Tab-separated table of N, CA and C in Angstrom:
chain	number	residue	atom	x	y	z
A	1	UNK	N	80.791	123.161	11.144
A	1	UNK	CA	80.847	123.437	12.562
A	1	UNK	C	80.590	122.150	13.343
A	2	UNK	N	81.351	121.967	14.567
A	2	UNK	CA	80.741	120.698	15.086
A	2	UNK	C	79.880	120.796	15.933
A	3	UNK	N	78.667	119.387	16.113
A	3	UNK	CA	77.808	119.515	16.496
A	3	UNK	C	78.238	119.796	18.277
A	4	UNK	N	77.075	119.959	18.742
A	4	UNK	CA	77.178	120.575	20.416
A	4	UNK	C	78.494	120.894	20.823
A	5	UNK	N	79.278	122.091	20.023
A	5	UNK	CA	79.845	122.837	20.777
A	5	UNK	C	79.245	124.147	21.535
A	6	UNK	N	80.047	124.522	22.479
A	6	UNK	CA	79.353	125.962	22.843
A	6	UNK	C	80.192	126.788	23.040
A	7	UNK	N	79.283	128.166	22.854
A	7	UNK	CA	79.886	129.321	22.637
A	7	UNK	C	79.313	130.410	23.613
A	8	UNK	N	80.650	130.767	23.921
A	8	UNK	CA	80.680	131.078	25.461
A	8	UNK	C	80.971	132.828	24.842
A	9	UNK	N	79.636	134.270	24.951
A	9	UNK	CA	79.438	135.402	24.754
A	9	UNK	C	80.482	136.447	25.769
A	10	UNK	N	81.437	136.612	25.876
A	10	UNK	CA	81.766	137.925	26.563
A	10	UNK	C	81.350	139.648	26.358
A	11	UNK	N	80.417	140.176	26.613
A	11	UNK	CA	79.882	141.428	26.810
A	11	UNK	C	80.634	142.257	27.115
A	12	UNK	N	81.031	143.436	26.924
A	12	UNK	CA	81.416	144.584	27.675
A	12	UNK	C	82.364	144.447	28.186
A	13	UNK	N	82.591	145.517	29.660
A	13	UNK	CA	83.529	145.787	30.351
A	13	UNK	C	83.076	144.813	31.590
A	14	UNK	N	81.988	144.574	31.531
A	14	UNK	CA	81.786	143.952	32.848
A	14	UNK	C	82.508	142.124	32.594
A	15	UNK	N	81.874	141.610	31.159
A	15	UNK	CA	82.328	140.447	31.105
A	15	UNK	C	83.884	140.345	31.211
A	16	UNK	N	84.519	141.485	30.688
A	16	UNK	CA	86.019	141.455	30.931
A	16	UNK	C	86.362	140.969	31.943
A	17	UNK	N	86.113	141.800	32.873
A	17	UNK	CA	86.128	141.437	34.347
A	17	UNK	C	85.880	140.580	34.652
A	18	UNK	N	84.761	139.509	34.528
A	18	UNK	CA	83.981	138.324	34.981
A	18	UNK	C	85.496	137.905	34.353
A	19	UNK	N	85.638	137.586	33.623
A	19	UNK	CA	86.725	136.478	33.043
A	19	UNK	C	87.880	136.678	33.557
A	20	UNK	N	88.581	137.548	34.199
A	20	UNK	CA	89.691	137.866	34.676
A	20	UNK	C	89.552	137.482	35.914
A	21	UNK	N	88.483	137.288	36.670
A	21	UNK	CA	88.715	137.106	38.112
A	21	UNK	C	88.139	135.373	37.873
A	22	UNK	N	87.384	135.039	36.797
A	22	UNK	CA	87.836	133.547	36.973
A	22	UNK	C	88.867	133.082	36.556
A	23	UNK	N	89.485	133.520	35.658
A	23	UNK	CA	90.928	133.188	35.600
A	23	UNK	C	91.755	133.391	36.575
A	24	UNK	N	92.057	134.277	37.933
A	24	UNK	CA	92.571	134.660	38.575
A	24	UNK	C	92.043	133.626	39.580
A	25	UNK	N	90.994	133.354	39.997
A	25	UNK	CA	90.242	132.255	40.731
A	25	UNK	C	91.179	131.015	40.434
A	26	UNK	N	90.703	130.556	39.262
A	26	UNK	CA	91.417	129.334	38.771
A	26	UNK	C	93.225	128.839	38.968
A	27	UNK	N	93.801	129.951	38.652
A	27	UNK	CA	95.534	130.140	39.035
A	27	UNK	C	95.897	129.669	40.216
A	28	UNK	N	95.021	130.713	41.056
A	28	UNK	CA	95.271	130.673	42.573
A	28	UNK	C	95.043	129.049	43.145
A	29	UNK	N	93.822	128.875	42.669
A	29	UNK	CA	93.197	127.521	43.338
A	29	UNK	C	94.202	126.261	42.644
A	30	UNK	N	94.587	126.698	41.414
A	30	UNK	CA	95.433	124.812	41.000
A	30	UNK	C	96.667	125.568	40.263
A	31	UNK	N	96.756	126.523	41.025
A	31	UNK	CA	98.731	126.430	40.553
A	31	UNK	C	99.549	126.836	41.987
A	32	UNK	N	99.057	128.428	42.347
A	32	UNK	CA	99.527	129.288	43.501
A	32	UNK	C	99.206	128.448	45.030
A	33	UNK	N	98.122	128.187	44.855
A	33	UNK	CA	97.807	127.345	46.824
A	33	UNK	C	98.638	125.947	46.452
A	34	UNK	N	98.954	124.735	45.452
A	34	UNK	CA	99.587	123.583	45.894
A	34	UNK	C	100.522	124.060	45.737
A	35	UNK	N	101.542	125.004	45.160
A	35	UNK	CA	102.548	125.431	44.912
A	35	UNK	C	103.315	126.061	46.566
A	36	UNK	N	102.373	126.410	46.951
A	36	UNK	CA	102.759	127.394	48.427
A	36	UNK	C	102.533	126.340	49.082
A	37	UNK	N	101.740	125.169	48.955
A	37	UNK	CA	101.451	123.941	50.284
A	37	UNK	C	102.763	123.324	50.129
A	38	UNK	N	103.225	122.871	48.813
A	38	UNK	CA	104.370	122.228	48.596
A	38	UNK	C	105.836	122.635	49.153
A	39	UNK	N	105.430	123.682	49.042
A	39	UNK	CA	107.033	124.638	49.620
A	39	UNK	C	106.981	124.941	50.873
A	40	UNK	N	105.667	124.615	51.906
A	40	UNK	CA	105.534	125.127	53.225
A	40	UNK	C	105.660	123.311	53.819
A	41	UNK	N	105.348	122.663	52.804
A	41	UNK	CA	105.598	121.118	53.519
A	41	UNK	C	106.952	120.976	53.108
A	42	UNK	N	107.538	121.146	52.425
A	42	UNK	CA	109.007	120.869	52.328
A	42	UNK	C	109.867	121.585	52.821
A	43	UNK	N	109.740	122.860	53.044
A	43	UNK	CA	110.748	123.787	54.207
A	43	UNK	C	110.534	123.062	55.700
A	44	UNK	N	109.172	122.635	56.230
A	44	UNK	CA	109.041	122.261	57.429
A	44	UNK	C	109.858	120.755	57.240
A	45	UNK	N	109.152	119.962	56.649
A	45	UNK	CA	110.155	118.466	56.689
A	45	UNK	C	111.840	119.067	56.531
A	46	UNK	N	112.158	120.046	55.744
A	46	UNK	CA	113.550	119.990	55.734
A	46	UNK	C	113.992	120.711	56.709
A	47	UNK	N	113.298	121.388	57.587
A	47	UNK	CA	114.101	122.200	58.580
A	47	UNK	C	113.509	121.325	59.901
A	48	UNK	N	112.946	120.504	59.980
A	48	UNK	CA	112.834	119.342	61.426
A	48	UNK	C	113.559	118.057	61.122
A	49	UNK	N	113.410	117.450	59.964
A	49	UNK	CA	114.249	115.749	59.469
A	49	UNK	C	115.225	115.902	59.214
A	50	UNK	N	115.549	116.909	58.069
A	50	UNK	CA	116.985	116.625	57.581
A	50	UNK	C	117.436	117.866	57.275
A	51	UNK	N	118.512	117.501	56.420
A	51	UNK	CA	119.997	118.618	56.293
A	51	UNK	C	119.921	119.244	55.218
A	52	UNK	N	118.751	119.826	54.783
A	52	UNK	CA	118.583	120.206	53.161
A	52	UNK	C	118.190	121.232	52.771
A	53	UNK	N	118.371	121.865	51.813
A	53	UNK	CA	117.901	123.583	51.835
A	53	UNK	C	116.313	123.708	51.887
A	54	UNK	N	115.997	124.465	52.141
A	54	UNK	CA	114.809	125.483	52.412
A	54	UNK	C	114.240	125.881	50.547
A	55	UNK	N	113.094	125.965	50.068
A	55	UNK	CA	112.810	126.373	48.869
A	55	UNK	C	111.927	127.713	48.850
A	56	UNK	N	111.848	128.094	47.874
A	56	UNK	CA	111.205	129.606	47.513
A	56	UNK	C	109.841	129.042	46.865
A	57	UNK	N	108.756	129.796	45.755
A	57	UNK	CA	107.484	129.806	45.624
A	57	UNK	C	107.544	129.395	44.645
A	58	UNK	N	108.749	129.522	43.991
A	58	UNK	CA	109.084	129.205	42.138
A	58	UNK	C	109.541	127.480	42.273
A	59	UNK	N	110.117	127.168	43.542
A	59	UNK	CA	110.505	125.742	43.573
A	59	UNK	C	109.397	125.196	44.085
A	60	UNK	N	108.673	125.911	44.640
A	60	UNK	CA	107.752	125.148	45.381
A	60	UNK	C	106.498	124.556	43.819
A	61	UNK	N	106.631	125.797	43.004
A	61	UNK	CA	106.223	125.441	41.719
A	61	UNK	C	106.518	124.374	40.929
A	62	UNK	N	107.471	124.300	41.011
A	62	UNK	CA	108.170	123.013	39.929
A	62	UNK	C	107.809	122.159	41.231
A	63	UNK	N	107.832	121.991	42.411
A	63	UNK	CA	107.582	120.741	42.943
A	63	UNK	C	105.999	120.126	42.434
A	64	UNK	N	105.603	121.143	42.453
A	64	UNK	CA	103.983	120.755	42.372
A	64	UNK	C	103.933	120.210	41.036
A	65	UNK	N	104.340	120.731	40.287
A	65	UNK	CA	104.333	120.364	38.347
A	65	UNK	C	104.777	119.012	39.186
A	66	UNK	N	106.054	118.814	39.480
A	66	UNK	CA	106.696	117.008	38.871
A	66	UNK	C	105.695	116.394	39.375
A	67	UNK	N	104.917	116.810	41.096
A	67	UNK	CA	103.745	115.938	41.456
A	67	UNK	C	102.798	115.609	40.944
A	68	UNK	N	102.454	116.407	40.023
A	68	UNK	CA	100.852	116.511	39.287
A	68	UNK	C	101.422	115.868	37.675
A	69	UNK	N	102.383	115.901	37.439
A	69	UNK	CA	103.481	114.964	36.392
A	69	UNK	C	102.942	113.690	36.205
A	70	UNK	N	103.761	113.714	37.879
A	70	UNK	CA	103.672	112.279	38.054
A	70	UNK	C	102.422	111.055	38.770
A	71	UNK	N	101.783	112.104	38.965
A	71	UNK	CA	100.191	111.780	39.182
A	71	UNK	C	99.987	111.314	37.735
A	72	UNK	N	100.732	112.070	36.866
A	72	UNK	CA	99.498	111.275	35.428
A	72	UNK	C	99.724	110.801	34.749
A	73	UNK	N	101.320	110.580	34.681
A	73	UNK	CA	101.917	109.521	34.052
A	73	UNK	C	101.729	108.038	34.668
A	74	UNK	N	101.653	108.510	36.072
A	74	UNK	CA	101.416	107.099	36.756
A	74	UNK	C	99.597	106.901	36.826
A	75	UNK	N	98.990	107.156	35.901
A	75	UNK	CA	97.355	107.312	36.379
A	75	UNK	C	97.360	106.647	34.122
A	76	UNK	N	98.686	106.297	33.408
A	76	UNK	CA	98.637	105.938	32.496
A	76	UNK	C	97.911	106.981	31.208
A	77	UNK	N	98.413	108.448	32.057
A	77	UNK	CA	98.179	109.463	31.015
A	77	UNK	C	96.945	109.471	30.296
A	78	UNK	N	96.206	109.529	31.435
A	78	UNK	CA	94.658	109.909	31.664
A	78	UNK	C	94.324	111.215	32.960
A	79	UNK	N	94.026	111.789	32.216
A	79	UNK	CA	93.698	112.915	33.522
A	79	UNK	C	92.100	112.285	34.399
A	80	UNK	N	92.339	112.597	35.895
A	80	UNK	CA	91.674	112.018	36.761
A	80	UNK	C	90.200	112.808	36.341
A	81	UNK	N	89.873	114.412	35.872
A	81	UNK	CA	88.684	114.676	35.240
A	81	UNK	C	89.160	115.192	34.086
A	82	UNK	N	87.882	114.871	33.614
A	82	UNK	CA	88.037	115.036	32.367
A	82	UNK	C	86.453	115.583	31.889
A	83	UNK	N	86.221	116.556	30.955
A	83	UNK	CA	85.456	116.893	30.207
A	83	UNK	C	85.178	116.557	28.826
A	84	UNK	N	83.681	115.860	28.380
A	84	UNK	CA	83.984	115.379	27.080
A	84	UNK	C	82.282	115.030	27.116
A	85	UNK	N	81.862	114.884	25.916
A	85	UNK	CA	80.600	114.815	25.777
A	85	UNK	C	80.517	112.917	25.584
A	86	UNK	N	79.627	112.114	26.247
A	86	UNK	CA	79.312	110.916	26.323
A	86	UNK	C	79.373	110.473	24.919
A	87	UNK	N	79.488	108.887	24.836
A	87	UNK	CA	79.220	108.827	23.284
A	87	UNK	C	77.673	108.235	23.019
A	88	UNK	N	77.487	108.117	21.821
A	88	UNK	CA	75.974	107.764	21.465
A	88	UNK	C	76.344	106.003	21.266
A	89	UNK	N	74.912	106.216	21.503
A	89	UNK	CA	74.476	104.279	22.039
A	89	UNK	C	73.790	104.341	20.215
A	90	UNK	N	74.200	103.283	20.119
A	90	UNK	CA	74.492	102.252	18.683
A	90	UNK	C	72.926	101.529	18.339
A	91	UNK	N	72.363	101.550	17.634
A	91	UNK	CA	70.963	101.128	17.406
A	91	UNK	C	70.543	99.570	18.672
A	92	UNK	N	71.214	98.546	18.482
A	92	UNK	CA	71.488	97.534	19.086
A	92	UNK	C	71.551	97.803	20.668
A	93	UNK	N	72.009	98.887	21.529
A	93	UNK	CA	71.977	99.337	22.817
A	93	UNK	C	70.863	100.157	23.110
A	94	UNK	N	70.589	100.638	22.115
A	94	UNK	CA	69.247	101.656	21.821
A	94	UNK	C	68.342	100.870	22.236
A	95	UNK	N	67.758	99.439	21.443
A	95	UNK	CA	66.966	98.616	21.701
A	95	UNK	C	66.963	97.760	22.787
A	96	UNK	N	67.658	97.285	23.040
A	96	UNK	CA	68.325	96.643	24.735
A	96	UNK	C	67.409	97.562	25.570
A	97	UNK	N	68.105	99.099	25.513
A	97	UNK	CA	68.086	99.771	26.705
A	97	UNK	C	65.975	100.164	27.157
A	98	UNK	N	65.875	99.797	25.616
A	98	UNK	CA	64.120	100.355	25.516
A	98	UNK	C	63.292	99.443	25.533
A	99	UNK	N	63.431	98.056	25.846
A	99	UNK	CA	63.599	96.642	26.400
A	99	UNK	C	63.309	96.651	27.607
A	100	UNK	N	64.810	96.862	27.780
A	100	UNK	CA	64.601	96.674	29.508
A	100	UNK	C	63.865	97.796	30.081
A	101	UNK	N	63.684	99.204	29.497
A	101	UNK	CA	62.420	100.296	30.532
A	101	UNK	C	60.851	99.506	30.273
A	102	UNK	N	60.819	98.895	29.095
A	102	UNK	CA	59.391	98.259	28.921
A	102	UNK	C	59.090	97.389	30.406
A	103	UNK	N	60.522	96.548	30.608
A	103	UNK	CA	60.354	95.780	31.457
A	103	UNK	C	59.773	96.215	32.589
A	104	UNK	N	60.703	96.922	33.024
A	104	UNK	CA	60.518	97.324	34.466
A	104	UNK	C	58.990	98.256	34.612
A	105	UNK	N	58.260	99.282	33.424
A	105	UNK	CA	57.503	99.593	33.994
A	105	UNK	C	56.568	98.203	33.808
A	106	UNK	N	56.676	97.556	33.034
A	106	UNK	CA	55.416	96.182	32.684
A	106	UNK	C	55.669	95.764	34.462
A	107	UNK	N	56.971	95.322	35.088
A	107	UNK	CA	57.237	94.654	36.350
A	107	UNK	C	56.112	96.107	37.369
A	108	UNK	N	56.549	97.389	37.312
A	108	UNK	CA	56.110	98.329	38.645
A	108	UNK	C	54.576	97.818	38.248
A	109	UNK	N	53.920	97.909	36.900
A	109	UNK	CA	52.234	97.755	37.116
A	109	UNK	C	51.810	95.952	37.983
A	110	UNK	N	52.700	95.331	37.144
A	110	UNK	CA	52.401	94.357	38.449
A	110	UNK	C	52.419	94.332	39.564
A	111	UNK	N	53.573	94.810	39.915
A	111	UNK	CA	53.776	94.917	41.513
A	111	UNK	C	52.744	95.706	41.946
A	112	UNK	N	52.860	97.097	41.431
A	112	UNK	CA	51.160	97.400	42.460
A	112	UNK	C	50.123	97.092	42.265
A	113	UNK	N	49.433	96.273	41.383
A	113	UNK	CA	48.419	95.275	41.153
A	113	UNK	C	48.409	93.937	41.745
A	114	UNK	N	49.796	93.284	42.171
A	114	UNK	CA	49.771	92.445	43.737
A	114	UNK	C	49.381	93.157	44.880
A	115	UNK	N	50.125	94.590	45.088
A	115	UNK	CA	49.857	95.134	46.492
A	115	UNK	C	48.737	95.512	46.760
A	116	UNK	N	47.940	95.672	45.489
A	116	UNK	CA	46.785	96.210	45.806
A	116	UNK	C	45.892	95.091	45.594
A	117	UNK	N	45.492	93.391	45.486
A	117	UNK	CA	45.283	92.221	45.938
A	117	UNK	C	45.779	92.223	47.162
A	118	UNK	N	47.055	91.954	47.770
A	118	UNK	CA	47.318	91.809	49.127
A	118	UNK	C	46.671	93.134	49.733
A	119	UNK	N	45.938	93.823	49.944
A	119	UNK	CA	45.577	94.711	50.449
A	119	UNK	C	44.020	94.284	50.696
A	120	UNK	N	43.495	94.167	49.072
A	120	UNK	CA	41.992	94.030	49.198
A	120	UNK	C	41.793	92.453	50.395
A	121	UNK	N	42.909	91.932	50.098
A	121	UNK	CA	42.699	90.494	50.690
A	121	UNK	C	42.583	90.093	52.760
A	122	UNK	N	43.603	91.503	52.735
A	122	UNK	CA	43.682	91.697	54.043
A	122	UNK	C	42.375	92.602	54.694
A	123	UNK	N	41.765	93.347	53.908
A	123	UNK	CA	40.769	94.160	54.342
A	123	UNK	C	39.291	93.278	54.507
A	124	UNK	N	39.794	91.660	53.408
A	124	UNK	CA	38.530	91.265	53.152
A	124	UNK	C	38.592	90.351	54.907
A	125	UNK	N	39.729	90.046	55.060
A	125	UNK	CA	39.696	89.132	56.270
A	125	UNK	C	39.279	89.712	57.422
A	126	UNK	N	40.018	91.324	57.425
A	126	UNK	CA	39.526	91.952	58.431
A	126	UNK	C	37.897	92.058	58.805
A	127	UNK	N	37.086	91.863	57.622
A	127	UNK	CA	35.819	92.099	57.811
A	127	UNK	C	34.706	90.587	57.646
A	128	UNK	N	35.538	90.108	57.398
A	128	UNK	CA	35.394	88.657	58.171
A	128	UNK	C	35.204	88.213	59.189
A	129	UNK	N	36.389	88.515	59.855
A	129	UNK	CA	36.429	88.372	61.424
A	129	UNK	C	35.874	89.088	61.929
A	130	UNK	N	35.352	90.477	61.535
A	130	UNK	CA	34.609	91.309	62.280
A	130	UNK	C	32.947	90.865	62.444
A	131	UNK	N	32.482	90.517	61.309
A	131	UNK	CA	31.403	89.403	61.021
A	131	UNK	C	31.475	88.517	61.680
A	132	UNK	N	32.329	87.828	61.566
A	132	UNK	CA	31.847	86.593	62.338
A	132	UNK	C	31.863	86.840	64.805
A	133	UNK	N	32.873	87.975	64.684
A	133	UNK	CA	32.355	88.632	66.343
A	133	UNK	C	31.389	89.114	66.569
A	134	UNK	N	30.558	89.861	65.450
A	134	UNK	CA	29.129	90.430	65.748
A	134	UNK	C	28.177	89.275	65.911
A	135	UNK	N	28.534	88.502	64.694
A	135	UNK	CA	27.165	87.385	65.212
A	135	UNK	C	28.059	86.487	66.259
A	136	UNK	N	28.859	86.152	67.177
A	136	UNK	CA	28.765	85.560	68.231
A	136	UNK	C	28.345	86.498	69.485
A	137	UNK	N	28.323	87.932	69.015
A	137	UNK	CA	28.180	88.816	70.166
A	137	UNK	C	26.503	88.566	70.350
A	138	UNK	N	26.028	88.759	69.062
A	138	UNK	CA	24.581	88.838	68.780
A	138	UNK	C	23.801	87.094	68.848
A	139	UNK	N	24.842	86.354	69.285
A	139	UNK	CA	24.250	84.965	69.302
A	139	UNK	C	24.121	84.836	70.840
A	140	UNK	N	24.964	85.633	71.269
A	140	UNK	CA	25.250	85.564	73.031
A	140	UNK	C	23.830	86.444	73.560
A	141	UNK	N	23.605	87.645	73.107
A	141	UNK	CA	22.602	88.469	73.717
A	141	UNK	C	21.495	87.785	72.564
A	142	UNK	N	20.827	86.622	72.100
A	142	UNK	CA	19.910	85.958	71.659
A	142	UNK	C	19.910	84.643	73.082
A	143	UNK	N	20.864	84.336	73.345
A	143	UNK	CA	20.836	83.262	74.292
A	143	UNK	C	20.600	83.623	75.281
A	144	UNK	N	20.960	84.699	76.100
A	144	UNK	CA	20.932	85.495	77.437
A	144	UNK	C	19.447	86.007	77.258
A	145	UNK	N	18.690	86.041	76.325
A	145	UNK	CA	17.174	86.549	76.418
A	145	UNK	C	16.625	85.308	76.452
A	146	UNK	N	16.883	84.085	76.547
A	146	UNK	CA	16.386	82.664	76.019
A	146	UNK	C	16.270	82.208	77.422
C-alpha cells in the first residue's frame, strides 16, 4: 500500500448524496459556468463586431476545452494547481535546515538579552539624573537656610 494515501469512507444514503451534489457542485463551477461565459461572450462579440454565427452551450463547451487546452499547453503542460504531497528533504538539507533554527533561536536569546541591557541601561540613567536633581534641589533648600 502506499504510504500517506487517503481513504475517503462513503456511508449510507446520506453520503450518496453528499457526493452527488459535490460532484454536481464541481461540473457546474469548471465545466457548465465557463462554458455558458464563453458562449455569452462570443454571441455578444459576434452579434456587435462581426459577421459570424451565434453558438449554442455544446459550442460554447468546446470553446472552453480549446481555452483551458491551450492554457496548458502553453503553461508547458503543467497544470496551474496541482495536488501532490511535498518531497522529503535529504539528510544534508535536514542538517542545514536544523542549523540554521539553532541559529536564529541562539540570535532571538541574544537579541533580548541586548534589549533587556538597553533597557536596564536606560532606567539606570533615568535614576541618575533623578539623583543628581534631588541633591541640587536639596543643595538649594540647604543654602536658602544658610
Amino acid at each position: 500500500m502506499r504510504k500517506g494515501t487517503k481513504i475517503i469512507q462513503i456511508a449510507g444514503f446520506r453520503g450518496i448524496m453528499m457526493v452527488l451534489f459535490i460532484g454536481t457542485c464541481l461540473a457546474a463551477g469548471f465545466i457548465i459556468f465557463p462554458a455558458k461565459v464563453a458562449m455569452y461572450l462570443w454571441n455578444n462579440i459576434a452579434a456587435s463586431y462581426f459577421a459570424i454565427p451565434v453558438i449554442n452551450i455544446w459550442q460554447g463547451l468546446l470553446l472552453w476545452a480549446g481555452v483551458a487546452l491551450g492554457c496548458y499547453i502553453a503553461n508547458g503542460g503543467n497544470l496551474l494547481i496541482s495536488c501532490h504531497e511535498p518531497a522529503q528533504l535529504n539528510e544534508d538539507e535536514m542538517r542545514v535546515l536544523m542549523e540554521r533554527i539553532r541559529l536564529q533561536a541562539q540570535a532571538r536569546r541574544l537579541n533580548s538579552m541586548l534589549m533587556k541591557v538597553d533597557s536596564f541601561k536606560e532606567i539606570t540613567k533615568q535614576n541618575e539624573s533623578e539623583n543628581t536633581e534631588t541633591k541640587q534641589v536639596s543643595e538649594d533648600i540647604n543654602e536658602k537656610k544658610s
